[in-house]
Coordinates of C-alpha atoms (C1' of nucleotides) in Angstrom, one line a residue:
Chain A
X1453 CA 66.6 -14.4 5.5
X1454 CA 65.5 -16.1 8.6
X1455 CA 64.1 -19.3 8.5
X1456 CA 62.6 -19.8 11.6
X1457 CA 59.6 -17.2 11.4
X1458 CA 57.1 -17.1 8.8
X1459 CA 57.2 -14.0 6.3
X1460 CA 54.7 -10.9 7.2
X1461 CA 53.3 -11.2 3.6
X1462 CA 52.4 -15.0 4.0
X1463 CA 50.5 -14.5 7.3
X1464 CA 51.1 -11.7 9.8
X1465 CA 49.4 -13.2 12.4
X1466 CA 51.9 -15.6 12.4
X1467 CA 54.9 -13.8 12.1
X1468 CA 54.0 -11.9 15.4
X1469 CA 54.1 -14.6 16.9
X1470 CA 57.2 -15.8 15.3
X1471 CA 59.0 -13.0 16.3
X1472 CA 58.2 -12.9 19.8
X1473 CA 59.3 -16.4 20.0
X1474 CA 62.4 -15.7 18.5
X1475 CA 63.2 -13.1 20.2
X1476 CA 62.4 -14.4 23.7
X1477 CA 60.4 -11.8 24.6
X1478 CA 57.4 -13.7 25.9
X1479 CA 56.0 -17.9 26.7
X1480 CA 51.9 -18.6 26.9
X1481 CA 51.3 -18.9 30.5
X1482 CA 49.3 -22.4 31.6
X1483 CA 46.6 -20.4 32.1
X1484 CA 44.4 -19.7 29.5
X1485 CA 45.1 -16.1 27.9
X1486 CA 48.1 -15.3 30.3
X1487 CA 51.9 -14.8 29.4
X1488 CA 55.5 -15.3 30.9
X1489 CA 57.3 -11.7 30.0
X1490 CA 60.3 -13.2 29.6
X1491 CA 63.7 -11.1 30.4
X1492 CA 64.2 -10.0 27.4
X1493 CA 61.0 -8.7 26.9
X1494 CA 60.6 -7.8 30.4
X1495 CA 63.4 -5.0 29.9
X1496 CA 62.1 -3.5 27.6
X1497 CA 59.3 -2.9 29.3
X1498 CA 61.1 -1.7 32.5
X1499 CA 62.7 0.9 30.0
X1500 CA 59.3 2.2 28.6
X1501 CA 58.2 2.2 32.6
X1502 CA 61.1 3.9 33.5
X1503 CA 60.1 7.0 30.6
X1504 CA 56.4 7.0 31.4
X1505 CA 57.2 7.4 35.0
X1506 CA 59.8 10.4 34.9
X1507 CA 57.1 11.6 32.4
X1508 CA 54.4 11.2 35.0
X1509 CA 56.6 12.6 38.0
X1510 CA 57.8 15.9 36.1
X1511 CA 53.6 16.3 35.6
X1512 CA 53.2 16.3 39.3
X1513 CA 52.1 12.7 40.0
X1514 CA 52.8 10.8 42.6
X1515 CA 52.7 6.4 42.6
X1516 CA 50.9 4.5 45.2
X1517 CA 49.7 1.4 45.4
X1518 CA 45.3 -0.1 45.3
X1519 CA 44.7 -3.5 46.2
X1520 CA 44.2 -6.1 43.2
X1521 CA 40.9 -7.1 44.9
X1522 CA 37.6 -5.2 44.9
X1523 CA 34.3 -6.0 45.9
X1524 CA 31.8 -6.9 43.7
X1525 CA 29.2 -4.5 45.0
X1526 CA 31.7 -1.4 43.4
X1527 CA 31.2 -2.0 40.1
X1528 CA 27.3 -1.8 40.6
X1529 CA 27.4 2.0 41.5
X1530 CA 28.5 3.4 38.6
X1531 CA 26.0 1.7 35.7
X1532 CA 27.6 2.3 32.3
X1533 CA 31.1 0.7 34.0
X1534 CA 29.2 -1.9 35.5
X1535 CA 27.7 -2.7 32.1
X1536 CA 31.4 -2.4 29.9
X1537 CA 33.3 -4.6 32.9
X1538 CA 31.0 -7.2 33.8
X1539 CA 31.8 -9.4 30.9
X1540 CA 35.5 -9.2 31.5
X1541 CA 35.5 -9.9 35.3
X1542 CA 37.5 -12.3 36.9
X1543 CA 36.0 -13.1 40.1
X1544 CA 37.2 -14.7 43.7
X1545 CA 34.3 -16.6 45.8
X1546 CA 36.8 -18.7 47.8
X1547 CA 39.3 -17.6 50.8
X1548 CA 40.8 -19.5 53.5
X1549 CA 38.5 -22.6 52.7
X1550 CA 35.4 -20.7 52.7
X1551 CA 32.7 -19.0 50.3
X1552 CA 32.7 -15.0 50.6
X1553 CA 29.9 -13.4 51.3
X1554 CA 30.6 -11.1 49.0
X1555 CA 32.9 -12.1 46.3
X1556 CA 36.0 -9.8 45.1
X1557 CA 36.8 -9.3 41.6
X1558 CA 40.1 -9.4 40.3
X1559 CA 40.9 -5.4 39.4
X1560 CA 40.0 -4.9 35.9
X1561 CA 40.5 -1.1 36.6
X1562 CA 40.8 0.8 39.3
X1563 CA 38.4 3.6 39.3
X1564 CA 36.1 2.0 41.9
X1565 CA 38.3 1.5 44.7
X1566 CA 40.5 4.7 44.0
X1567 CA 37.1 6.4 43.9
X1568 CA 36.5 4.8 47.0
X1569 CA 39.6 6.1 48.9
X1570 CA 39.4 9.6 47.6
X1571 CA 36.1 10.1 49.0
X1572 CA 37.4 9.3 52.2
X1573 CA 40.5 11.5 51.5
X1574 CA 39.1 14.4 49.9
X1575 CA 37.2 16.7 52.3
X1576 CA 38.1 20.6 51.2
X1577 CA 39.3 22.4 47.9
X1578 CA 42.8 22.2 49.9
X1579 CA 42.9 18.4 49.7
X1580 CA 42.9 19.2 45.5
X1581 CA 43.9 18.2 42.8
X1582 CA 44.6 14.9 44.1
X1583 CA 47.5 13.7 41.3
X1584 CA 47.9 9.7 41.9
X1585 CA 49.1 7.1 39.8
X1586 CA 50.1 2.9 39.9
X1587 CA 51.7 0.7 38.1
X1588 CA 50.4 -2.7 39.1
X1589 CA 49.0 -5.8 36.9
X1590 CA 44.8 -6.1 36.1
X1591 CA 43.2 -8.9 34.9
X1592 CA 40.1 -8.6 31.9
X1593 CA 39.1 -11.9 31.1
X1594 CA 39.1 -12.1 27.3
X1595 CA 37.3 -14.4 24.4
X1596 CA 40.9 -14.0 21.8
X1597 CA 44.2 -13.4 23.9
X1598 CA 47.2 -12.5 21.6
X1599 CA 50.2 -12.2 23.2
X1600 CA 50.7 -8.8 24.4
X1601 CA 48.3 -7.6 22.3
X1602 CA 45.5 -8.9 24.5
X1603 CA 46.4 -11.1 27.5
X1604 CA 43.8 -11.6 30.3
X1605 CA 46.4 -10.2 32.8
X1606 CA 48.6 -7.2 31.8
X1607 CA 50.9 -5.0 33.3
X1608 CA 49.8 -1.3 33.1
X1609 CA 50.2 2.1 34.4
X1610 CA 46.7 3.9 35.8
X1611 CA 46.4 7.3 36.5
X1612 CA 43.8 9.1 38.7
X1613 CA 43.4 12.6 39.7
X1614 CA 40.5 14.5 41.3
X1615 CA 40.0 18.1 40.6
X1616 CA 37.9 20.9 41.8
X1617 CA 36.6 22.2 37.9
X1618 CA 35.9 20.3 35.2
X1619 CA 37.8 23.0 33.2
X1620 CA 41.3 21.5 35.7
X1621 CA 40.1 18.0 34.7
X1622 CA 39.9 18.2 31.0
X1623 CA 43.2 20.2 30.9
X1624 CA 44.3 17.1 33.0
X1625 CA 42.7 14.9 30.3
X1626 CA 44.7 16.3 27.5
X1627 CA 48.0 17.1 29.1
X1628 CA 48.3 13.0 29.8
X1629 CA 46.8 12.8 26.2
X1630 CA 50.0 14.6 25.0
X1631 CA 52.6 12.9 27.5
X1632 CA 51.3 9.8 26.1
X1633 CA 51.9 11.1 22.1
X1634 CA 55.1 12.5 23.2
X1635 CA 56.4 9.3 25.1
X1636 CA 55.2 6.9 22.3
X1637 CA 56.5 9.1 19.6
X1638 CA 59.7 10.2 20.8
X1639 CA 60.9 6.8 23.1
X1640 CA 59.5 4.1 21.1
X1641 CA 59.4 5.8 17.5
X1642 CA 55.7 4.7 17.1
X1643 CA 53.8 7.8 15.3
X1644 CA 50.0 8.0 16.9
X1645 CA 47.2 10.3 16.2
X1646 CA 46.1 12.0 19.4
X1647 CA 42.5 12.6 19.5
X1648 CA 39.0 12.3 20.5
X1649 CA 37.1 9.2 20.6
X1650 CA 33.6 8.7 19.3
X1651 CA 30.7 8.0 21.4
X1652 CA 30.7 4.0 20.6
X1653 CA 34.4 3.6 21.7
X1654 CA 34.1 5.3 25.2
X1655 CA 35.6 4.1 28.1
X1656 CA 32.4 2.8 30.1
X1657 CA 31.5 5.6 32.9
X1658 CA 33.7 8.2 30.6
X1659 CA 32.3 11.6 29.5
X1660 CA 34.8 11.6 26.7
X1661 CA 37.9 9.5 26.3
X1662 CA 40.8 10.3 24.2
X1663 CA 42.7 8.3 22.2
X1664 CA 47.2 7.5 20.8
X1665 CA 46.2 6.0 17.5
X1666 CA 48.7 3.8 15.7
X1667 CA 49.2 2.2 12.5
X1668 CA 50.7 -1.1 12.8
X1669 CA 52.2 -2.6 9.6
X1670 CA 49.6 -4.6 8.4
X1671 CA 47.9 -0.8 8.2
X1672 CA 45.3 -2.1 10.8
X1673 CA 45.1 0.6 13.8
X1674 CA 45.8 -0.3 17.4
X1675 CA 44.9 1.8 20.4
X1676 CA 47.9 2.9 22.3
X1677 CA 47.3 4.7 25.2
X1678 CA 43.9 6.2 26.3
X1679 CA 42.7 9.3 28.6
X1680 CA 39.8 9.7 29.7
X1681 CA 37.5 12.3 31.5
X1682 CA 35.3 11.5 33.7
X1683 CA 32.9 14.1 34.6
X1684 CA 31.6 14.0 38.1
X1685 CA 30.2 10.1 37.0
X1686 CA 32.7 8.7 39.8
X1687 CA 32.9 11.4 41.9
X1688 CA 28.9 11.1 42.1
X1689 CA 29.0 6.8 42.2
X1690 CA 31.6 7.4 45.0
X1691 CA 31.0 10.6 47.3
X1692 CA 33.9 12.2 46.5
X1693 CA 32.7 15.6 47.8
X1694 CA 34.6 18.5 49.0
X1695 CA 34.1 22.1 50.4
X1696 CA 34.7 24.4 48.0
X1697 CA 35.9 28.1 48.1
X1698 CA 32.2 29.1 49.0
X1699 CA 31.9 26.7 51.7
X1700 CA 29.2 24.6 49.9
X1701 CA 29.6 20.6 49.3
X1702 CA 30.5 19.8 46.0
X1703 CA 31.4 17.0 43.6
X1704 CA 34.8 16.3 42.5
X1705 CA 36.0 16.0 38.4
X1706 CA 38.1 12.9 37.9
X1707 CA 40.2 11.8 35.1
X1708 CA 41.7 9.1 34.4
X1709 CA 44.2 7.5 32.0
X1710 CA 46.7 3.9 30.9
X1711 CA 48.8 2.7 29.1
X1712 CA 50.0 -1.3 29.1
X1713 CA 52.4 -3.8 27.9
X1714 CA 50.3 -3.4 25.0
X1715 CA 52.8 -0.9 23.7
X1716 CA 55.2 -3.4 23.3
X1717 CA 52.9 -5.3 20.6
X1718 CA 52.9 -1.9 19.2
X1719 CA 56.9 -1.9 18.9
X1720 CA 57.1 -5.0 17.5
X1721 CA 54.3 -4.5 14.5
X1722 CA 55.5 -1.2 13.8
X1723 CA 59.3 -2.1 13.5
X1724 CA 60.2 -5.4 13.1
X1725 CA 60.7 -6.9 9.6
X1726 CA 60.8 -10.5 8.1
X1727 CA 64.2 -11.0 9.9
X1728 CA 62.6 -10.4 13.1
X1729 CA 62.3 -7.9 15.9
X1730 CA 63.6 -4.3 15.4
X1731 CA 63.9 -2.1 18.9
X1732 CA 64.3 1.3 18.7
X1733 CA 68.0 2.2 20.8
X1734 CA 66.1 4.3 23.4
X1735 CA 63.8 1.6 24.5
X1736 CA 66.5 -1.3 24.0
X1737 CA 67.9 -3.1 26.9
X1738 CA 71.2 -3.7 24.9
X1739 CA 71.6 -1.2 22.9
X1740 CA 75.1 -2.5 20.5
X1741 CA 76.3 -5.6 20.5
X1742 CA 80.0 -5.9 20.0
X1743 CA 80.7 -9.7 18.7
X1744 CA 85.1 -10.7 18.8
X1745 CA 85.5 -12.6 15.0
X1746 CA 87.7 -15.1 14.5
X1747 CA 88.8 -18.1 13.0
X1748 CA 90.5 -19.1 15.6
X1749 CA 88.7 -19.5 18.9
X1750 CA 91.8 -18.5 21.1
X1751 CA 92.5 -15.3 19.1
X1752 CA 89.0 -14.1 19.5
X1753 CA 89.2 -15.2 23.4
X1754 CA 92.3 -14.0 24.3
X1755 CA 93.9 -11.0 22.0
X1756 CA 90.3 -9.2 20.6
X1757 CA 87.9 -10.3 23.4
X1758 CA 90.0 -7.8 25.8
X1759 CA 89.9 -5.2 23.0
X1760 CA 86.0 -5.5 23.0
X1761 CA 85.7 -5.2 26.8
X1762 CA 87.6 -1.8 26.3
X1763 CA 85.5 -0.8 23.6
X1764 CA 82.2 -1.6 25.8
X1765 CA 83.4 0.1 28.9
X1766 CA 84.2 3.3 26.8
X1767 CA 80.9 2.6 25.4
X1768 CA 78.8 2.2 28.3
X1769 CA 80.5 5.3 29.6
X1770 CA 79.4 7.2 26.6
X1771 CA 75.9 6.2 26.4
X1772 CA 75.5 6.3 30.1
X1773 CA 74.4 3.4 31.2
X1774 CA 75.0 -0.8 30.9
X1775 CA 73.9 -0.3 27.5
X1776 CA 76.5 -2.6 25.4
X1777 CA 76.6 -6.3 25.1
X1778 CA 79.5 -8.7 24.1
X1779 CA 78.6 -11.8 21.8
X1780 CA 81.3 -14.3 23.7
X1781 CA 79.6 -17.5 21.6
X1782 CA 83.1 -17.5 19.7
X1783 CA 82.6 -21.3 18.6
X1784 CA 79.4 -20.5 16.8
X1785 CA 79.9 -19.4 13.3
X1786 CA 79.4 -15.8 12.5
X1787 CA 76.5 -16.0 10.3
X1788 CA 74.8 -17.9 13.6
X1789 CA 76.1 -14.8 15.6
X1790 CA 74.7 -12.2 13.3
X1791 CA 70.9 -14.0 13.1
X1792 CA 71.0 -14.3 17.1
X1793 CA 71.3 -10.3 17.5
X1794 CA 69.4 -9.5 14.6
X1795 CA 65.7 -11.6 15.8
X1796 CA 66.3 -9.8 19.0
X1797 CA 66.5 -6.3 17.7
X1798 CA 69.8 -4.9 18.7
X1799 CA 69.8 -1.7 17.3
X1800 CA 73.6 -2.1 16.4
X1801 CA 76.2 -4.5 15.4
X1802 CA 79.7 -3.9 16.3
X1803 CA 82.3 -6.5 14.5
X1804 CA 85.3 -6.6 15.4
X1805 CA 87.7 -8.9 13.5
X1806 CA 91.0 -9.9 12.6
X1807 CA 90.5 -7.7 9.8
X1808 CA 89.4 -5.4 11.4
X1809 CA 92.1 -4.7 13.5
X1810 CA 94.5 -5.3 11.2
X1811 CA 92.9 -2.1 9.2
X1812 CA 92.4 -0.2 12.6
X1813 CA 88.5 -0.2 12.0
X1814 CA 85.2 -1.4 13.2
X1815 CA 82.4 -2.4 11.5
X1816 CA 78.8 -1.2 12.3
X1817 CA 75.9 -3.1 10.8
X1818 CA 72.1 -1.5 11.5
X1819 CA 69.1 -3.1 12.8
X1820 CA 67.0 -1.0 11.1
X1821 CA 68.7 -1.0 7.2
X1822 CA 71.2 -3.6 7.5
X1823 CA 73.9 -1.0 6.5
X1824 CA 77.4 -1.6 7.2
X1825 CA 80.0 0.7 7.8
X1826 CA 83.7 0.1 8.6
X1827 CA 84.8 3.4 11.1
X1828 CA 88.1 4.5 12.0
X1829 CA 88.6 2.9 16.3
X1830 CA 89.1 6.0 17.4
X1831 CA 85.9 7.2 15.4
X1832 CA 83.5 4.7 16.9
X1833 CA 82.4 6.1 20.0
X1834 CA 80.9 9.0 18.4
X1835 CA 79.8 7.1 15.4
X1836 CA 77.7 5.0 17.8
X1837 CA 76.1 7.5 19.5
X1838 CA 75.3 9.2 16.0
X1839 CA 74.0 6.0 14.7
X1840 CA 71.5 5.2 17.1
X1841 CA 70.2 8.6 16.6
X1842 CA 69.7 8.0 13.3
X1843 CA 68.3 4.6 13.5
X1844 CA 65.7 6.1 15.9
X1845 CA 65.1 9.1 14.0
X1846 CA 64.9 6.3 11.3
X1847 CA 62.5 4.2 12.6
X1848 CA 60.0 7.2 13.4
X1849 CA 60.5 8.4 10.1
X1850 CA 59.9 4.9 8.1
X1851 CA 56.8 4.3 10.2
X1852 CA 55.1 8.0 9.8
X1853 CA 55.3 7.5 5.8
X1854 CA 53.7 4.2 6.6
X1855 CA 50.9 5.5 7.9
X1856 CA 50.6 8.4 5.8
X1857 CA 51.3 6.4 2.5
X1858 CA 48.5 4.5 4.0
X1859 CA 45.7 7.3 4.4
X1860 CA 42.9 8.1 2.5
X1861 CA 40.0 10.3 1.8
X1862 CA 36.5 9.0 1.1
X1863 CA 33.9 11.5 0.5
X1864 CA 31.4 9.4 1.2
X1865 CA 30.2 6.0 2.2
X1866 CA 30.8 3.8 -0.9
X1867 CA 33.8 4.9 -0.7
X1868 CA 34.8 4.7 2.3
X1869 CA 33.4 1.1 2.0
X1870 CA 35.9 0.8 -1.1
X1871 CA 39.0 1.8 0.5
X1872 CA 38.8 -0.2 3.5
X1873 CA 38.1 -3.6 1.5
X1874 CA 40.4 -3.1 -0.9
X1875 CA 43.5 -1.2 0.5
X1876 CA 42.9 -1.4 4.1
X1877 CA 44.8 1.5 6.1
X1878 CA 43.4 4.6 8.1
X1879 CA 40.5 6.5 6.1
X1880 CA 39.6 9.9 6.7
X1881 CA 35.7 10.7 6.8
X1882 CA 33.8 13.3 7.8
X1883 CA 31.4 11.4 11.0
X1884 CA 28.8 12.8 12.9
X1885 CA 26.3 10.2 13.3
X1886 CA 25.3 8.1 16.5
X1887 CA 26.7 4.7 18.4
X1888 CA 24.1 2.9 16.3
X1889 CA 25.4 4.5 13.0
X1890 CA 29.2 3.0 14.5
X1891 CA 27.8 -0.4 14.9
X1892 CA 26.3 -0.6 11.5
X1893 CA 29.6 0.8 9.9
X1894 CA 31.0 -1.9 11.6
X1895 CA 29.0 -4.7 10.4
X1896 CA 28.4 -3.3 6.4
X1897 CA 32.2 -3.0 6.3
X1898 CA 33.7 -5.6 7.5
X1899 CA 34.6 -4.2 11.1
X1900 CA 35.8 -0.9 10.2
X1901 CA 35.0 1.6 13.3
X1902 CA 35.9 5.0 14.2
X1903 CA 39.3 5.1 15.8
X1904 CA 40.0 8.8 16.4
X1905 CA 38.4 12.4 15.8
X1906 CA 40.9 14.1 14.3
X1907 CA 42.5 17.3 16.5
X1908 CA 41.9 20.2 14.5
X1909 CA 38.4 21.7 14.1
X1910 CA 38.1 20.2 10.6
X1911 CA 34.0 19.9 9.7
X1912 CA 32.3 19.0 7.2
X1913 CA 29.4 17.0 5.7
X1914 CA 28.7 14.0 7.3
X1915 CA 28.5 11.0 5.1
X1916 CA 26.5 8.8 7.6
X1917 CA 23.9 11.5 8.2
X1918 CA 24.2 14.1 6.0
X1919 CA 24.5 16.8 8.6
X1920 CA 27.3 19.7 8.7
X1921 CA 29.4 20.1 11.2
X1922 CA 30.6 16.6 11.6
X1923 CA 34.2 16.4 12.7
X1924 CA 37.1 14.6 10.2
X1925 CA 37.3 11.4 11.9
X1926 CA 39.8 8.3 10.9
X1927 CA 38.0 4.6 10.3
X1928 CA 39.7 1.4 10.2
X1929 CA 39.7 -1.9 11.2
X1930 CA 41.3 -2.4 14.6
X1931 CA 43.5 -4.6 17.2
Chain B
rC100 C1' 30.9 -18.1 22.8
rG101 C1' 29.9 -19.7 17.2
rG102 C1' 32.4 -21.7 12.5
rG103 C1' 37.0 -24.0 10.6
rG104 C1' 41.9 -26.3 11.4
rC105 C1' 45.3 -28.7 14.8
rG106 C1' 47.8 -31.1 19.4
rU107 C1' 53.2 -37.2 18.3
rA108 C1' 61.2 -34.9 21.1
rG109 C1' 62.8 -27.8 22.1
rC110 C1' 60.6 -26.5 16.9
rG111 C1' 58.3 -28.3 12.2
rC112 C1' 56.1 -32.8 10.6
rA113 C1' 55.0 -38.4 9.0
rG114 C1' 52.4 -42.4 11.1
rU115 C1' 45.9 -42.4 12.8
rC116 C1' 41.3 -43.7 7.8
rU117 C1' 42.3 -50.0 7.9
rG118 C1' 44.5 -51.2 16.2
rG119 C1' 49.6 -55.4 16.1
rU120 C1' 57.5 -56.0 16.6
rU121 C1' 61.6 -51.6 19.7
rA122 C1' 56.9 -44.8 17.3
rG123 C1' 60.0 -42.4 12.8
rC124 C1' 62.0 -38.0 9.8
rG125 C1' 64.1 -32.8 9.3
rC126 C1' 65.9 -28.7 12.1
rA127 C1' 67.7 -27.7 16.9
rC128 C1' 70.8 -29.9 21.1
rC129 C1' 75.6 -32.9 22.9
rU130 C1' 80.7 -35.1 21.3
rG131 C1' 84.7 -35.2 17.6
rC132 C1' 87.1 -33.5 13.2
rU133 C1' 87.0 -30.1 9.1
rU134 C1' 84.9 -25.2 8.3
rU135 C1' 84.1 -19.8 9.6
rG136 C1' 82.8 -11.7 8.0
rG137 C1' 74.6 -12.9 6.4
rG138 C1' 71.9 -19.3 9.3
rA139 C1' 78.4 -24.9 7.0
rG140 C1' 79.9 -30.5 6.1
rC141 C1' 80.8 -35.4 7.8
rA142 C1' 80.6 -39.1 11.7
rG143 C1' 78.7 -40.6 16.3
rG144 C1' 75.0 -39.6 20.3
rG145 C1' 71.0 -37.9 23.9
rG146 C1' 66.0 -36.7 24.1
rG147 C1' 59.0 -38.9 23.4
rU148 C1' 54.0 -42.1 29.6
rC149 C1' 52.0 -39.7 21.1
rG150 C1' 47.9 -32.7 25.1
rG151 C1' 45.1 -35.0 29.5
rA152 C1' 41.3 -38.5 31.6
rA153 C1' 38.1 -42.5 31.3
rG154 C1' 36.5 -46.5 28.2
rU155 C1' 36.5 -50.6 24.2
rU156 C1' 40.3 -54.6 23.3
rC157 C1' 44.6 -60.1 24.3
rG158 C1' 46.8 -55.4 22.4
rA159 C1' 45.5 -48.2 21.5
rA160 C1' 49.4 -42.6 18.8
rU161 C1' 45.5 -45.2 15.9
rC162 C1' 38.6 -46.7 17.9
rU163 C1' 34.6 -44.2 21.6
rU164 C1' 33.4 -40.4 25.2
rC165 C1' 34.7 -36.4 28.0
rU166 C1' 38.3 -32.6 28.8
rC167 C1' 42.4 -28.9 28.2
rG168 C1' 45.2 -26.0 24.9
rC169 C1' 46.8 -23.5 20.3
rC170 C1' 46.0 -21.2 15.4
rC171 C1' 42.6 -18.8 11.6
rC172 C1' 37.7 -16.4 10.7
rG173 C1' 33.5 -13.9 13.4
rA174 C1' 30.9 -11.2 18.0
rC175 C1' 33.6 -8.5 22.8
rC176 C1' 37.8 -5.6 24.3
rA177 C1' 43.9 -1.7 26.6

RNA sequence: CGGGGCGUAGCGCAGUCUGGUUAGCGCACCUGCUUUGGGAGCAGGGGGUCGGAAGUUCGAAUCUUCUCGCCCCGACCA
């Protein structure tokens, strides 16, 4: 057992933190609310980057690059952003010694100045869609930072397109929707529910946003990824106008859609255990660890360290890329060894020991069940590749019964009350009733709200309002 | 921003109430020896303007005021 971070069952709050610190994956900034990504943590997200973006580019999308600042006066044209943004806003009045006349805000978002550009760039049906995205940091200044979780400045990914139909634009919508779902599910092994949000948990300016849905461990739900539609709200705040087939001046449809550094706070409460952090091998920077065992410092040095470099080069080979690590700490103990790669989530441990060679085998030990199995040298490169399958088949696996284990019916409001007080988890309800119904859920429960609509055209009786027709939605308290 | 807790070595803490030699302890770190396949033992050693600022005092980790930060619980949110 580790004895450096504090057991999910005593206090999970805690052990998040514990096994971020443990890990290395990130410091607290001196700035209120800010982080260091550390290099550790800072690969893995360059590897869920690096999926989003092939993800983005086989869509159609392009990157480019908006400016961090905006002025103020942007945020005013569109009212319901305005209203949602304002609180959060970080904002410069100073440059070059002198007050602005107008002062910039630090980009919460970008839908103001992008809107801004594309009415400039968008004269004629031709010009459409317009398929942009950036990957840049924003900055939303918040009351409870957690590492990650909720950080005044994050790293993200924004997309935003322009379309000549709102039929184009909500295909748009849910094709990123399912990009998203597919990227989280298969890369990081996190299972989400892909859906519609509810009126109360719109992006502000949105006609309907949707929603990636995770269960994180302590069965609380975290948001994962959103896309939203936006109507012609922007295109209207912003002029983007075009001439359409019939000649006639009309207003784009815009979407947008994110996804931050958030996800990695989603890895780690999804995964990791009371030993520490558990990444799944398509996201990890260092995928197997191979660590040279022996008694004697010199032997492991000079007779099996040379072995092991052999073993990683025919490893890296195989899994195409620098995707092996060898532990060279040979005057640390073994047990020390082990505990290092274990809190930082390598999916796979590769010992390599006197007796090992001796016997002609390796032994594997998994992240993800502590499993060890001694394999045959010239069996290992294949058994590696098949293991890390497994473990990420695993991980998706473990964490879908999770959440399923974890989900419940209520026909109606006392229940529904009922299950999230005393078991937690996602609960399934049929909901139909208004923002104001949301809030008051909210408050009589303890802070349960409406996390996703489920896909599906499941209906039923709604339990707020009575009515028909209301569509099979999933409550719970929330990240 | 409201309620509660807390800032003393990298981490975890004692000391603060009742001011007074040189500010301690455990882990971690460094050196040596013995150990070594799921967090070793012994010995020696390095490391602190006590979160910061101002004040009271002959004297402040300790008292006063202000300030910054962290954690937990709420309201707000990717």
């Amino acid at each position: 057992m580790a004895r450096n971070i504090t057991p999910r069952q005593e206090n999970y709050s805690q052990w998040y933190l514990d096994v971020i610190k443990a890990a290395g994956l990130a410091d607290y900034a001196p700035v209120r609310g800010c982080m260091v990504i550390r290099p550790t943590g800072y690969a893995i997200w360059e590897n869920i980057q690096a999926k989003f973006d092939s993800a983005f580019k086989k869509t159609g999308h392009v990157n480019a690059y908006f400016p961090v600042l905006i002025p103020n006066s942007f945020f005013q044209k569109e009212a319901e952003h305005v209203e949602g943004f304002a609180p959060e806003l970080a904002m410069v009045t100073h440059a070059g010694g002198e007050k602005l006349e107008e002062p910039y805000a630090v980009r919460p978002t970008s839908e103001t100045v992008i809107g801004y550009m594309y009415s400039k760039w968008i004269q004629s049906w031709r010009d459409l869609p317009v398929l942009i995205n950036q990957w840049c940091n924003v900055m939303r200044w918040e009351k409870r930072p957690r590492l990650f979780l909720r950080t005044s400045e994050f790293l993200w990914q924004e997309g935003h397109t322009a379309h000549e139909t709102a039929e184009e634009a909500r295909e748009e919508t849910l094709k990123m929707l399912g990009v998203y779902r597919d990227v989280i599910e298969n890369e990081l092994a996190v299972p989400v529910i892909a859906g519609e949000k509810t009126a109360g948990e719109r992006f502000p300016g949105a006609v309907d946003t949707y929603t990636c849905e995770a269960m994180m461990s302590d069965s609380k739900a975290l948001q994962a990824g959103t896309s939203h539609f936006l109507g012609q709200n922007f295109a209207k705040a912003f002029d983007i106008q075009y001439q359409n087939r019939e000649g006639e001046l009309a207003y784009c449809w815009t979407t947008s859609w994110g996804v931050s550094t958030r996800l990695i706070g989603a890895l780690i409460m999804t995964h990791s255990d009371d030993d520490g952090l558990i990444i799944p091998p398509r996201i990890a920077p260092v995928k197997a660890v191979i660590l040279p065992i022996s008694k004697d410092e010199s032997i492991a040095a000079n007779k099996i360290l040379p072995i092991a470099k052999e073993l990683a080069a025919k490893l890296d080979d195989s899994l195409g890329g620098m995707y092996t690590k060898i532990d060279t700490d040979f005057h640390a103990r073994p047990a020390d060894r082990f505990f290092t790669h274990l809190q930082k989530g390598v999916p796979l441990r590769l010992e390599l020991g006197e007796k090992d060679l001796a016997a002609g085998t390796v032994r594997l030990v998994r992240r993800d069940t502590g499993e060890k199995i001694d394999v045959k040298s010239e069996n290992v490169i294949d058994t590696v590749k098949k293991l890390l399958d497994d473990i990420q088949a695993n991980l998706f696996t473990r964490a879908k019964n999770f959440r399923e284990d974890n989900t419940y019916d209520a026909a109606n409001y006392d229940e529904l009350k009922e299950i999230i007080n005393n078991k937690g988890g996602f609960v399934r309800a049929y909901f139909g009733g208004s923002i104001e119904d949301e809030k008051r859920i909210k408050e009589e429960t303890g802070g349960a709200t409406p996390r996703v609509i489920l896909p599906g055209d499941n209906r039923g009786k709604c339990f707020i309002t009575g009515q028909d027709n209301a569509r099979l939605t999933i409550f719970a308290k929330a990240y």
